Short mmCIF file of N, CA and C in Angstrom, two decimals:
data_model
loop_
_atom_site.label_atom_id
_atom_site.label_comp_id
_atom_site.label_asym_id
_atom_site.label_seq_id
_atom_site.Cartn_x
_atom_site.Cartn_y
_atom_site.Cartn_z
N MET Z 278 -26.16 -21.03 -140.24
CA MET Z 278 -27.58 -20.88 -139.99
C MET Z 278 -27.91 -19.39 -140.02
N ARG Z 279 -29.00 -19.04 -140.68
CA ARG Z 279 -29.43 -17.64 -140.72
C ARG Z 279 -30.27 -17.31 -139.50
N GLY Z 280 -30.01 -16.14 -138.95
CA GLY Z 280 -30.80 -15.68 -137.82
C GLY Z 280 -32.03 -14.96 -138.31
N SER Z 281 -33.08 -15.08 -137.57
CA SER Z 281 -34.29 -14.36 -137.93
C SER Z 281 -34.25 -12.97 -137.34
N ILE Z 282 -35.17 -12.15 -137.76
CA ILE Z 282 -35.27 -10.80 -137.22
C ILE Z 282 -35.66 -10.85 -135.75
N ASN Z 283 -36.45 -11.82 -135.37
CA ASN Z 283 -37.00 -11.89 -134.01
C ASN Z 283 -36.07 -12.54 -133.00
N ARG Z 284 -35.14 -13.38 -133.47
CA ARG Z 284 -34.25 -14.02 -132.50
C ARG Z 284 -32.89 -14.25 -133.14
N PRO Z 285 -31.86 -14.20 -132.32
CA PRO Z 285 -30.51 -14.44 -132.85
C PRO Z 285 -30.32 -15.92 -133.11
N PRO Z 286 -29.33 -16.26 -133.91
CA PRO Z 286 -29.08 -17.68 -134.18
C PRO Z 286 -28.64 -18.40 -132.91
N THR Z 287 -28.96 -19.66 -132.83
CA THR Z 287 -28.58 -20.48 -131.68
C THR Z 287 -27.10 -20.80 -131.79
N PRO Z 288 -26.33 -20.53 -130.72
CA PRO Z 288 -24.89 -20.83 -130.80
C PRO Z 288 -24.65 -22.33 -130.85
N ASP Z 289 -23.56 -22.70 -131.50
CA ASP Z 289 -23.19 -24.11 -131.56
C ASP Z 289 -22.77 -24.59 -130.18
N ALA Z 290 -23.01 -25.86 -129.90
CA ALA Z 290 -22.65 -26.43 -128.60
C ALA Z 290 -21.14 -26.36 -128.38
N GLU Z 291 -20.37 -26.50 -129.45
CA GLU Z 291 -18.92 -26.46 -129.33
C GLU Z 291 -18.44 -25.10 -128.84
N GLU Z 292 -19.08 -24.04 -129.28
CA GLU Z 292 -18.69 -22.69 -128.87
C GLU Z 292 -18.86 -22.50 -127.37
N ASP Z 293 -19.91 -23.06 -126.80
CA ASP Z 293 -20.15 -22.94 -125.36
C ASP Z 293 -19.06 -23.66 -124.57
N GLN Z 294 -18.60 -24.80 -125.04
CA GLN Z 294 -17.60 -25.57 -124.34
C GLN Z 294 -16.22 -24.94 -124.43
N GLU Z 295 -16.01 -24.11 -125.45
CA GLU Z 295 -14.70 -23.49 -125.63
C GLU Z 295 -14.43 -22.36 -124.64
N GLN Z 296 -15.46 -21.85 -123.99
CA GLN Z 296 -15.26 -20.79 -123.03
C GLN Z 296 -14.52 -21.36 -121.82
N GLU Z 297 -13.33 -20.83 -121.58
CA GLU Z 297 -12.52 -21.34 -120.48
C GLU Z 297 -12.72 -20.51 -119.23
N LEU Z 298 -12.60 -21.16 -118.10
CA LEU Z 298 -12.70 -20.46 -116.83
C LEU Z 298 -11.42 -19.67 -116.57
N THR Z 299 -11.57 -18.52 -115.92
CA THR Z 299 -10.40 -17.75 -115.55
C THR Z 299 -9.75 -18.40 -114.33
N LEU Z 300 -8.51 -18.03 -114.07
CA LEU Z 300 -7.81 -18.57 -112.91
C LEU Z 300 -8.57 -18.22 -111.63
N ARG Z 301 -9.08 -17.01 -111.56
CA ARG Z 301 -9.85 -16.59 -110.38
C ARG Z 301 -11.08 -17.48 -110.18
N GLU Z 302 -11.77 -17.80 -111.26
CA GLU Z 302 -12.95 -18.66 -111.17
C GLU Z 302 -12.57 -20.08 -110.73
N ILE Z 303 -11.48 -20.58 -111.24
CA ILE Z 303 -11.01 -21.92 -110.87
C ILE Z 303 -10.66 -21.96 -109.38
N ILE Z 304 -9.93 -20.94 -108.92
CA ILE Z 304 -9.56 -20.88 -107.50
C ILE Z 304 -10.81 -20.80 -106.63
N ASN Z 305 -11.77 -19.98 -107.04
CA ASN Z 305 -13.01 -19.85 -106.27
C ASN Z 305 -13.75 -21.19 -106.18
N ILE Z 306 -13.81 -21.91 -107.28
CA ILE Z 306 -14.47 -23.22 -107.28
C ILE Z 306 -13.76 -24.17 -106.32
N LYS Z 307 -12.42 -24.19 -106.36
CA LYS Z 307 -11.65 -25.07 -105.47
C LYS Z 307 -11.86 -24.68 -104.00
N LEU Z 308 -11.89 -23.38 -103.72
CA LEU Z 308 -12.13 -22.93 -102.35
C LEU Z 308 -13.50 -23.39 -101.85
N ILE Z 309 -14.50 -23.28 -102.70
CA ILE Z 309 -15.86 -23.68 -102.31
C ILE Z 309 -15.94 -25.19 -102.13
N GLU Z 310 -15.43 -25.94 -103.11
CA GLU Z 310 -15.51 -27.41 -103.05
C GLU Z 310 -14.82 -27.98 -101.82
N SER Z 311 -13.72 -27.37 -101.42
CA SER Z 311 -12.96 -27.88 -100.29
C SER Z 311 -13.52 -27.43 -98.94
N GLY Z 312 -14.40 -26.43 -98.97
CA GLY Z 312 -14.92 -25.88 -97.73
C GLY Z 312 -14.02 -24.80 -97.14
N GLU Z 313 -12.90 -24.53 -97.81
CA GLU Z 313 -11.94 -23.53 -97.31
C GLU Z 313 -12.53 -22.12 -97.35
N LYS Z 314 -13.38 -21.85 -98.32
CA LYS Z 314 -13.96 -20.51 -98.42
C LYS Z 314 -14.77 -20.18 -97.17
N GLU Z 315 -15.55 -21.12 -96.69
CA GLU Z 315 -16.33 -20.90 -95.47
C GLU Z 315 -15.42 -20.73 -94.26
N ARG Z 316 -14.37 -21.52 -94.20
CA ARG Z 316 -13.42 -21.39 -93.09
C ARG Z 316 -12.73 -20.02 -93.12
N LEU Z 317 -12.38 -19.54 -94.31
CA LEU Z 317 -11.76 -18.22 -94.43
C LEU Z 317 -12.74 -17.12 -94.02
N LYS Z 318 -13.99 -17.27 -94.41
CA LYS Z 318 -15.00 -16.27 -94.03
C LYS Z 318 -15.20 -16.23 -92.52
N GLU Z 319 -15.19 -17.39 -91.90
CA GLU Z 319 -15.34 -17.45 -90.45
C GLU Z 319 -14.13 -16.84 -89.75
N LEU Z 320 -12.94 -17.12 -90.25
CA LEU Z 320 -11.73 -16.52 -89.70
C LEU Z 320 -11.79 -15.00 -89.83
N LEU Z 321 -12.22 -14.52 -90.97
CA LEU Z 321 -12.35 -13.07 -91.18
C LEU Z 321 -13.33 -12.46 -90.18
N ARG Z 322 -14.48 -13.10 -90.01
CA ARG Z 322 -15.46 -12.60 -89.03
C ARG Z 322 -14.84 -12.49 -87.64
N GLU Z 323 -14.16 -13.56 -87.22
CA GLU Z 323 -13.54 -13.58 -85.89
C GLU Z 323 -12.52 -12.47 -85.72
N ARG Z 324 -11.65 -12.32 -86.72
CA ARG Z 324 -10.59 -11.30 -86.62
C ARG Z 324 -11.17 -9.89 -86.62
N LEU Z 325 -12.21 -9.64 -87.42
CA LEU Z 325 -12.80 -8.31 -87.47
C LEU Z 325 -13.51 -7.96 -86.16
N ILE Z 326 -14.08 -8.96 -85.52
CA ILE Z 326 -14.70 -8.73 -84.20
C ILE Z 326 -13.61 -8.47 -83.17
N GLU Z 327 -12.56 -9.30 -83.18
CA GLU Z 327 -11.47 -9.16 -82.21
C GLU Z 327 -10.81 -7.78 -82.25
N CYS Z 328 -10.62 -7.24 -83.44
CA CYS Z 328 -9.90 -5.96 -83.57
C CYS Z 328 -10.83 -4.76 -83.42
N GLY Z 329 -12.12 -4.98 -83.24
CA GLY Z 329 -13.04 -3.88 -83.03
C GLY Z 329 -13.60 -3.28 -84.31
N TRP Z 330 -13.26 -3.85 -85.45
CA TRP Z 330 -13.73 -3.33 -86.73
C TRP Z 330 -15.26 -3.37 -86.82
N LYS Z 331 -15.84 -4.47 -86.37
CA LYS Z 331 -17.30 -4.61 -86.46
C LYS Z 331 -17.99 -3.54 -85.62
N ASP Z 332 -17.50 -3.29 -84.43
CA ASP Z 332 -18.08 -2.25 -83.57
C ASP Z 332 -17.93 -0.87 -84.21
N GLU Z 333 -16.78 -0.65 -84.85
CA GLU Z 333 -16.53 0.63 -85.52
C GLU Z 333 -17.53 0.84 -86.66
N MET Z 334 -17.77 -0.20 -87.45
CA MET Z 334 -18.73 -0.10 -88.57
C MET Z 334 -20.15 0.10 -88.04
N ASN Z 335 -20.45 -0.59 -86.95
CA ASN Z 335 -21.77 -0.44 -86.33
C ASN Z 335 -21.97 1.02 -85.89
N ALA Z 336 -20.94 1.60 -85.28
CA ALA Z 336 -21.03 3.00 -84.83
C ALA Z 336 -21.18 3.95 -86.02
N LEU Z 337 -20.47 3.68 -87.11
CA LEU Z 337 -20.61 4.52 -88.30
C LEU Z 337 -22.03 4.46 -88.86
N CYS Z 338 -22.60 3.27 -88.88
CA CYS Z 338 -23.97 3.11 -89.37
C CYS Z 338 -24.95 3.87 -88.48
N ARG Z 339 -24.79 3.75 -87.19
CA ARG Z 339 -25.68 4.46 -86.26
C ARG Z 339 -25.56 5.97 -86.42
N ALA Z 340 -24.33 6.46 -86.56
CA ALA Z 340 -24.12 7.90 -86.72
C ALA Z 340 -24.74 8.38 -88.03
N PHE Z 341 -24.59 7.61 -89.09
CA PHE Z 341 -25.18 7.98 -90.37
C PHE Z 341 -26.70 8.02 -90.27
N ALA Z 342 -27.28 7.03 -89.59
CA ALA Z 342 -28.74 6.97 -89.43
C ALA Z 342 -29.24 8.15 -88.60
N ARG Z 343 -28.50 8.53 -87.56
CA ARG Z 343 -28.89 9.69 -86.74
C ARG Z 343 -28.84 10.98 -87.57
N LYS Z 344 -27.79 11.10 -88.37
CA LYS Z 344 -27.60 12.31 -89.17
C LYS Z 344 -28.70 12.47 -90.22
N LYS Z 345 -29.03 11.39 -90.92
CA LYS Z 345 -30.03 11.44 -91.99
C LYS Z 345 -31.46 11.33 -91.48
N GLY Z 346 -31.62 10.85 -90.27
CA GLY Z 346 -32.96 10.59 -89.75
C GLY Z 346 -33.28 9.12 -89.94
N ARG Z 347 -33.63 8.49 -88.86
CA ARG Z 347 -33.81 7.04 -88.86
C ARG Z 347 -34.75 6.54 -89.96
N ASN Z 348 -35.80 7.29 -90.21
CA ASN Z 348 -36.79 6.85 -91.21
C ASN Z 348 -36.38 7.21 -92.64
N ASN Z 349 -35.29 7.93 -92.80
CA ASN Z 349 -34.86 8.35 -94.13
C ASN Z 349 -33.66 7.58 -94.65
N VAL Z 350 -33.29 6.50 -93.98
CA VAL Z 350 -32.10 5.73 -94.37
C VAL Z 350 -32.53 4.35 -94.85
N THR Z 351 -31.98 3.97 -96.00
CA THR Z 351 -32.22 2.62 -96.51
C THR Z 351 -30.94 1.80 -96.37
N VAL Z 352 -31.06 0.51 -96.51
CA VAL Z 352 -29.90 -0.36 -96.47
C VAL Z 352 -28.95 0.01 -97.61
N ASP Z 353 -29.50 0.32 -98.77
CA ASP Z 353 -28.66 0.73 -99.90
C ASP Z 353 -27.84 1.97 -99.57
N ASP Z 354 -28.46 2.94 -98.87
CA ASP Z 354 -27.74 4.14 -98.45
C ASP Z 354 -26.55 3.76 -97.56
N LEU Z 355 -26.81 2.91 -96.60
CA LEU Z 355 -25.75 2.47 -95.68
C LEU Z 355 -24.62 1.76 -96.42
N VAL Z 356 -24.98 0.86 -97.30
CA VAL Z 356 -23.98 0.10 -98.04
C VAL Z 356 -23.14 1.06 -98.89
N HIS Z 357 -23.78 2.01 -99.54
CA HIS Z 357 -23.08 2.96 -100.40
C HIS Z 357 -22.08 3.82 -99.62
N VAL Z 358 -22.47 4.25 -98.44
CA VAL Z 358 -21.63 5.14 -97.64
C VAL Z 358 -20.58 4.37 -96.84
N ILE Z 359 -20.96 3.26 -96.24
CA ILE Z 359 -20.10 2.55 -95.30
C ILE Z 359 -19.10 1.62 -95.98
N THR Z 360 -19.45 1.02 -97.09
CA THR Z 360 -18.58 0.03 -97.74
C THR Z 360 -17.16 0.57 -98.01
N PRO Z 361 -17.01 1.73 -98.63
CA PRO Z 361 -15.64 2.20 -98.87
C PRO Z 361 -14.86 2.40 -97.56
N LYS Z 362 -15.51 2.92 -96.55
CA LYS Z 362 -14.85 3.13 -95.26
C LYS Z 362 -14.49 1.80 -94.63
N GLY Z 363 -15.40 0.85 -94.73
CA GLY Z 363 -15.16 -0.47 -94.15
C GLY Z 363 -14.00 -1.18 -94.80
N ARG Z 364 -13.95 -1.16 -96.12
CA ARG Z 364 -12.86 -1.83 -96.83
C ARG Z 364 -11.52 -1.18 -96.51
N ALA Z 365 -11.52 0.14 -96.43
CA ALA Z 365 -10.27 0.86 -96.17
C ALA Z 365 -9.77 0.65 -94.75
N SER Z 366 -10.66 0.32 -93.83
CA SER Z 366 -10.26 0.24 -92.43
C SER Z 366 -9.98 -1.17 -91.92
N VAL Z 367 -10.03 -2.16 -92.80
CA VAL Z 367 -9.66 -3.52 -92.38
C VAL Z 367 -8.16 -3.50 -92.07
N PRO Z 368 -7.77 -3.93 -90.87
CA PRO Z 368 -6.35 -3.89 -90.49
C PRO Z 368 -5.47 -4.71 -91.44
N ASP Z 369 -4.28 -4.18 -91.69
CA ASP Z 369 -3.33 -4.87 -92.57
C ASP Z 369 -2.99 -6.27 -92.05
N SER Z 370 -2.96 -6.42 -90.73
CA SER Z 370 -2.63 -7.73 -90.16
C SER Z 370 -3.69 -8.78 -90.52
N VAL Z 371 -4.95 -8.35 -90.57
CA VAL Z 371 -6.04 -9.27 -90.93
C VAL Z 371 -5.92 -9.63 -92.41
N LYS Z 372 -5.67 -8.63 -93.25
CA LYS Z 372 -5.49 -8.89 -94.68
C LYS Z 372 -4.32 -9.84 -94.92
N ALA Z 373 -3.21 -9.61 -94.21
CA ALA Z 373 -2.02 -10.45 -94.38
C ALA Z 373 -2.29 -11.88 -93.96
N GLU Z 374 -3.00 -12.05 -92.85
CA GLU Z 374 -3.30 -13.41 -92.38
C GLU Z 374 -4.16 -14.16 -93.39
N LEU Z 375 -5.18 -13.48 -93.92
CA LEU Z 375 -6.04 -14.13 -94.91
C LEU Z 375 -5.26 -14.45 -96.18
N LEU Z 376 -4.44 -13.54 -96.62
CA LEU Z 376 -3.64 -13.77 -97.82
C LEU Z 376 -2.71 -14.97 -97.62
N GLN Z 377 -2.11 -15.07 -96.45
CA GLN Z 377 -1.23 -16.21 -96.17
C GLN Z 377 -2.01 -17.52 -96.18
N ARG Z 378 -3.20 -17.52 -95.60
CA ARG Z 378 -4.03 -18.73 -95.61
C ARG Z 378 -4.41 -19.13 -97.03
N ILE Z 379 -4.71 -18.14 -97.87
CA ILE Z 379 -5.07 -18.43 -99.27
C ILE Z 379 -3.85 -18.99 -100.00
N ARG Z 380 -2.68 -18.40 -99.78
CA ARG Z 380 -1.46 -18.91 -100.42
C ARG Z 380 -1.17 -20.34 -100.00
N THR Z 381 -1.33 -20.61 -98.72
CA THR Z 381 -1.11 -21.97 -98.21
C THR Z 381 -2.08 -22.94 -98.88
N PHE Z 382 -3.33 -22.53 -99.01
CA PHE Z 382 -4.33 -23.38 -99.68
C PHE Z 382 -3.92 -23.64 -101.12
N LEU Z 383 -3.50 -22.60 -101.83
CA LEU Z 383 -3.12 -22.76 -103.23
C LEU Z 383 -1.95 -23.71 -103.40
N VAL Z 384 -0.98 -23.62 -102.51
CA VAL Z 384 0.17 -24.52 -102.57
C VAL Z 384 -0.29 -25.97 -102.30
N SER Z 385 -1.15 -26.14 -101.32
CA SER Z 385 -1.61 -27.50 -101.00
C SER Z 385 -2.54 -28.06 -102.07
N ALA Z 386 -3.20 -27.17 -102.83
CA ALA Z 386 -4.09 -27.61 -103.89
C ALA Z 386 -3.35 -27.76 -105.21
N ALA Z 387 -2.03 -27.59 -105.17
CA ALA Z 387 -1.15 -27.77 -106.34
C ALA Z 387 -1.44 -26.78 -107.45
N PHE Z 388 -1.61 -25.51 -107.10
CA PHE Z 388 -1.80 -24.48 -108.12
C PHE Z 388 -0.46 -23.92 -108.49
#
């Protein structure tokens, strides 16, 4: 089929079906369908509160807002500055526990 100048040719239906999901996408779908993703997120929330990570991030946000001026800070500013610090400061024990739970799920889901 020839494409026009104004629009590209319509792809064949077969081409759309040939696109395969990546392993990461398949795992994510299985986690969502089983409800395990929500359980993992809740576990993460609990562990981050227990270890004081949430309070630490809250304090960093407040300090940043004081430094820049409360009216001069946007959520995007906070996310840009705090996200790298937050990711780097998640305790290894929390990461290990989540990783173990994910591995257990994968084994039980026959991956």
